[in-house]
PDB file of C-alpha atoms and ligand atoms in Angstrom:
ATOM      1  CA  MET A 819      -2.502 -12.708  26.235  1.00  0.00           C
ATOM      2  CA  ALA A 820      -0.937 -16.234  23.156  1.00  0.00           C
ATOM      3  CA  LEU A 821      -0.709 -13.740  19.708  1.00  0.00           C
ATOM      4  CA  GLN A 822      -0.942 -16.043  17.038  1.00  0.00           C
ATOM      5  CA  LEU A 823       0.424 -15.965  13.329  1.00  0.00           C
ATOM      6  CA  ARG A 824       2.159 -12.426  12.434  1.00  0.00           C
ATOM      7  CA  SER A 825       0.147 -12.105   9.426  1.00  0.00           C
ATOM      8  CA  ARG A 826      -3.322 -12.490  10.982  1.00  0.00           C
ATOM      9  CA  SER A 827      -5.107 -10.028  13.240  1.00  0.00           C
ATOM     10  CA  PRO A 828      -4.807 -10.553  17.594  1.00  0.00           C
ATOM     11  CA  VAL A 829      -6.507 -13.193  18.962  1.00  0.00           C
ATOM     12  CA  MET A 830      -6.790 -13.807  23.253  1.00  0.00           C
ATOM     13  CA  ARG A 831      -8.810 -16.744  25.419  1.00  0.00           C
ATOM     14  CA  TYR A 832     -11.471 -14.099  26.020  1.00  0.00           C
ATOM     15  CA  GLN A 833     -14.211 -15.917  28.260  1.00  0.00           C
ATOM     16  CA  GLY A 834     -13.020 -19.313  27.331  1.00  0.00           C
ATOM     17  CA  LYS A 835     -14.227 -18.084  23.807  1.00  0.00           C
ATOM     18  CA  HIS A 836     -10.639 -16.667  21.021  1.00  0.00           C
ATOM     19  CA  MET A 837     -11.124 -13.421  20.498  1.00  0.00           C
ATOM     20  CA  CYS A 838      -9.608 -11.012  18.554  1.00  0.00           C
ATOM     21  CA  VAL A 839      -7.867  -9.209  21.040  1.00  0.00           C
ATOM     22  CA  ARG A 840      -9.657  -5.800  19.618  1.00  0.00           C
ATOM     23  CA  ARG A 841     -12.195  -6.780  20.329  1.00  0.00           C
ATOM     24  CA  VAL A 842     -12.046  -7.407  23.810  1.00  0.00           C
ATOM     25  CA  VAL A 843     -10.348  -3.957  24.534  1.00  0.00           C
ATOM     26  CA  ALA A 844     -13.161  -1.851  22.671  1.00  0.00           C
ATOM     27  CA  LEU A 845     -15.563  -3.839  24.452  1.00  0.00           C
ATOM     28  CA  ALA A 846     -12.974  -2.699  27.955  1.00  0.00           C
ATOM     29  CA  MET A 847     -13.317   0.698  26.425  1.00  0.00           C
ATOM     30  CA  GLY A 848     -16.944   0.700  26.765  1.00  0.00           C
ATOM     31  CA  HIS A 849     -18.012   0.274  23.000  1.00  0.00           C
ATOM     32  CA  ASN A 850     -20.540  -1.425  21.938  1.00  0.00           C
ATOM     33  CA  ILE A 851     -19.666  -4.221  19.175  1.00  0.00           C
ATOM     34  CA  GLU A 852     -22.526  -5.799  18.530  1.00  0.00           C
ATOM     35  CA  GLY A 853     -22.561  -6.246  14.661  1.00  0.00           C
ATOM     36  CA  LYS A 854     -19.900  -4.633  14.314  1.00  0.00           C
ATOM     37  CA  VAL A 855     -15.992  -4.833  14.487  1.00  0.00           C
ATOM     38  CA  ALA A 856     -13.411  -3.978  16.152  1.00  0.00           C
ATOM     39  CA  THR A 857     -10.562  -2.334  13.577  1.00  0.00           C
ATOM     40  CA  TYR A 858      -7.213  -0.406  13.349  1.00  0.00           C
ATOM     41  CA  LYS A 859      -6.459   2.782  12.066  1.00  0.00           C
ATOM     42  CA  CYS A 860      -2.551   2.929  11.911  1.00  0.00           C
ATOM     43  CA  GLY A 861      -2.027   0.445   9.625  1.00  0.00           C
ATOM     44  CA  ASN A 862      -1.018  -2.138  11.817  1.00  0.00           C
ATOM     45  CA  ASN A 863      -2.970  -5.527  11.444  1.00  0.00           C
ATOM     46  CA  LEU A 864      -0.742  -6.936  15.755  1.00  0.00           C
ATOM     47  CA  CYS A 865      -2.199  -3.049  16.253  1.00  0.00           C
ATOM     48  CA  VAL A 866      -4.083  -3.578  20.027  1.00  0.00           C
ATOM     49  CA  ASN A 867      -3.211   0.498  21.235  1.00  0.00           C
ATOM     50  CA  PRO A 868      -6.211   1.494  22.095  1.00  0.00           C
ATOM     51  CA  ASP A 869      -6.228   4.822  21.039  1.00  0.00           C
ATOM     52  CA  HIS A 870      -5.564   2.941  17.474  1.00  0.00           C
ATOM     53  CA  ILE A 871      -8.471   0.604  17.679  1.00  0.00           C
ATOM     54  CA  VAL A 872     -11.846   1.854  16.021  1.00  0.00           C
ATOM     55  CA  VAL A 873     -15.251   0.472  16.037  1.00  0.00           C
ATOM     56  CA  MET A 874     -17.194   0.583  12.804  1.00  0.00           C
ATOM     57  CA  THR A 875     -19.831  -1.082  11.145  1.00  0.00           C
ATOM     58  CA  LYS A 876     -18.697  -4.297   8.375  1.00  0.00           C
ATOM     59  CA  THR A 877     -19.380  -2.332   5.972  1.00  0.00           C
ATOM     60  CA  THR A 878     -17.563   0.411   6.974  1.00  0.00           C
ATOM     61  CA  LEU A 879     -14.767  -0.732   6.504  1.00  0.00           C
ATOM     62  CA  GLN A 880     -14.842  -2.389   2.909  1.00  0.00           C
ATOM     63  CA  LYS A 881     -15.309   1.276   2.167  1.00  0.00           C
ATOM     64  CA  ARG A 882     -12.516   2.138   3.814  1.00  0.00           C
ATOM     65  CA  THR A 883     -10.259  -0.762   3.269  1.00  0.00           C
ATOM     66  CA  ASN A 884     -11.016  -0.454  -0.398  1.00  0.00           C
ATOM     67  CA  LYS A 885      -9.446   3.188   0.106  1.00  0.00           C
ATOM     68  CA  VAL A 886      -6.280   2.364   1.424  1.00  0.00           C
ATOM     69  CA  ASN A 887      -5.658  -0.409  -1.149  1.00  0.00           C
ATOM     70  CA  VAL A 888      -5.247   2.687  -3.350  1.00  0.00           C
ATOM     71  CA  GLN A 889      -3.007   4.200  -0.786  1.00  0.00           C
ATOM     72  CA  TYR A 890      -1.535   1.241  -0.310  1.00  0.00           C
ATOM     73  CA  MET A 891      -0.582  -1.660  -2.054  1.00  0.00           C
ATOM     74  CA  HIS A 892       1.793  -5.006  -1.395  1.00  0.00           C
ATOM     75  CA  PRO A 893       5.109  -4.412  -3.846  1.00  0.00           C
ATOM     76  CA  THR A 894       4.499  -7.772  -5.650  1.00  0.00           C
ATOM     77  CA  ARG A 895       0.540  -7.023  -6.473  1.00  0.00           C
ATOM     78  CA  ARG A 896       1.657  -3.485  -7.666  1.00  0.00           C
ATOM     79  CA  GLN A 897       4.257  -4.545  -9.924  1.00  0.00           C
ATOM     80  CA  ARG A 898       1.820  -6.961 -11.252  1.00  0.00           C
ATOM     81  CA  VAL A 899      -0.170  -3.965 -11.962  1.00  0.00           C
ATOM     82  CA  ALA A 900       3.239  -1.911 -13.255  1.00  0.00           C
ATOM     83  CA  ALA A 901       3.509  -4.744 -16.012  1.00  0.00           C
ATOM     84  CA  ALA A 902      -0.121  -4.500 -17.165  1.00  0.00           C
ATOM     85  CA  ARG A 903       0.141  -1.327 -17.132  1.00  0.00           C
ATOM     86  CA  ARG A 904       3.765  -1.609 -19.327  1.00  0.00           C
ATOM     87  CA  ALA A 905       2.660  -3.833 -21.801  1.00  0.00           C
ATOM     88  CA  SER A 906      -0.184  -0.752 -23.250  1.00  0.00           C
ATOM     89  CA  ALA A 907       1.930   1.804 -22.970  1.00  0.00           C
ATOM     90  CA  LYS A 908       3.805   4.410 -24.960  1.00  0.00           C
ATOM     91  CA  LEU A 909       7.079   3.728 -23.693  1.00  0.00           C
ATOM     92  CA  SER A 910       8.725   0.640 -23.272  1.00  0.00           C
ATOM     93  CA  PRO A 911      11.259  -0.605 -20.338  1.00  0.00           C
ATOM     94  CA  GLU A 912      14.811   0.583 -23.375  1.00  0.00           C
ATOM     95  CA  ILE A 913      13.340   4.005 -23.789  1.00  0.00           C
ATOM     96  CA  VAL A 914      12.966   5.309 -20.277  1.00  0.00           C
ATOM     97  CA  GLN A 915      16.081   3.865 -20.033  1.00  0.00           C
ATOM     98  CA  LYS A 916      17.214   6.117 -22.703  1.00  0.00           C
ATOM     99  CA  ILE A 917      15.410   9.322 -21.512  1.00  0.00           C
ATOM    100  CA  ARG A 918      17.448   8.343 -17.693  1.00  0.00           C
ATOM    101  CA  ASP A 919      20.036   8.718 -18.989  1.00  0.00           C
ATOM    102  CA  ASP A 920      19.500  11.789 -21.064  1.00  0.00           C
ATOM    103  CA  THR A 921      21.549  14.749 -19.256  1.00  0.00           C
ATOM    104  CA  ARG A 922      19.793  17.673 -21.665  1.00  0.00           C
ATOM    105  CA  ALA A 923      16.800  19.617 -20.932  1.00  0.00           C
ATOM    106  CA  GLN A 924      14.126  18.040 -19.706  1.00  0.00           C
ATOM    107  CA  ARG A 925      12.030  19.919 -22.141  1.00  0.00           C
ATOM    108  CA  LYS A 926      13.649  18.668 -25.352  1.00  0.00           C
ATOM    109  CA  ILE A 927      14.529  14.835 -24.138  1.00  0.00           C
ATOM    110  CA  ALA A 928       9.988  15.060 -23.522  1.00  0.00           C
ATOM    111  CA  SER A 929       9.183  16.574 -27.425  1.00  0.00           C
ATOM    112  CA  ASP A 930      11.429  14.047 -28.389  1.00  0.00           C
ATOM    113  CA  TYR A 931       9.884  10.889 -27.520  1.00  0.00           C
ATOM    114  CA  GLY A 932       6.700  13.166 -27.723  1.00  0.00           C
ATOM    115  CA  ILE A 933       5.602  12.530 -23.844  1.00  0.00           C
ATOM    116  CA  THR A 934       5.386  15.825 -21.694  1.00  0.00           C
ATOM    117  CA  GLN A 935       8.096  16.899 -19.098  1.00  0.00           C
ATOM    118  CA  THR A 936       6.061  16.190 -16.154  1.00  0.00           C
ATOM    119  CA  THR A 937       6.270  12.423 -17.282  1.00  0.00           C
ATOM    120  CA  VAL A 938       9.838  12.689 -18.184  1.00  0.00           C
ATOM    121  CA  SER A 939      11.394  14.300 -14.467  1.00  0.00           C
ATOM    122  CA  ARG A 940       8.190  11.517 -13.169  1.00  0.00           C
ATOM    123  CA  ILE A 941      10.684   8.855 -14.541  1.00  0.00           C
ATOM    124  CA  LYS A 942      14.007  10.175 -14.025  1.00  0.00           C
ATOM    125  CA  ARG A 943      12.429  10.994 -10.464  1.00  0.00           C
ATOM    126  CA  GLY A 944      11.681   6.968 -10.327  1.00  0.00           C
ATOM    127  CA  GLU A 945       8.436   7.866  -9.778  1.00  0.00           C
ATOM    128  CA  MET A 946       7.027   6.022 -12.760  1.00  0.00           C
ATOM    129  CA  TRP A 947       8.599   3.301 -14.260  1.00  0.00           C
ATOM    130  CA  ARG A 948      10.354   2.271 -11.285  1.00  0.00           C
ATOM    131  CA  ASP A 949      12.486  -0.598 -11.634  1.00  0.00           C
ATOM    132  CA  TYR A 950      11.242  -3.632 -10.048  1.00  0.00           C
ATOM    133  CA  THR A 951      14.354  -5.807 -10.632  1.00  0.00           C
ATOM    134  CA  ASN A 952      16.146  -3.806  -7.865  1.00  0.00           C
ATOM    135  CA  SER A 953      15.607  -6.208  -4.812  1.00  0.00           C
ATOM    136  CA  PHE A 954      15.929  -2.455  -2.397  1.00  0.00           C
ATOM    137  CA  ILE A 955      13.113  -1.490  -3.862  1.00  0.00           C
ATOM    138  CA  GLN A 956      10.394  -2.304  -0.777  1.00  0.00           C
ATOM    139  CA  LEU A 957      12.015   0.286   1.039  1.00  0.00           C
ATOM    140  CA  PHE A 958      10.041   3.164  -1.161  1.00  0.00           C
ATOM    141  CA  LYS A 959       6.731   3.846  -0.583  1.00  0.00           C
TER     142      LYS A 959
HETATM  143 ZN1   ZN B1191      -1.449   1.431  16.082  1.00  0.00          ZN
END
């Protein structure tokens, strides 16, 4: 069994043809894969674990992928989306830095900048206005 390029799904030779390993596994498990796709539910594109393989139609997979993308975004893409949002935001990176450095009560800071206390809290915790210049950003969710 030869695994192909890193980001692609694993492929192997099966009955003289190149076939997706997951399809072969799904077949061996007795699934009817005719007109369907054998995909994974664990988020690892290289996964061929029979317990993680699900057989579904392309339409279902597309719906599912769209949902998954909301939760998981590639860091580069997330950075681009954030940049677009920040262009039309109330706050600026300078103000955000001031908020982070401000040691007063969050409610006081919030009323000073005309934002909610929740926003202040999320900024301080790094959930909002994440610092994308930090190269360790990929380690965080
Ligand atoms: Zn898996």
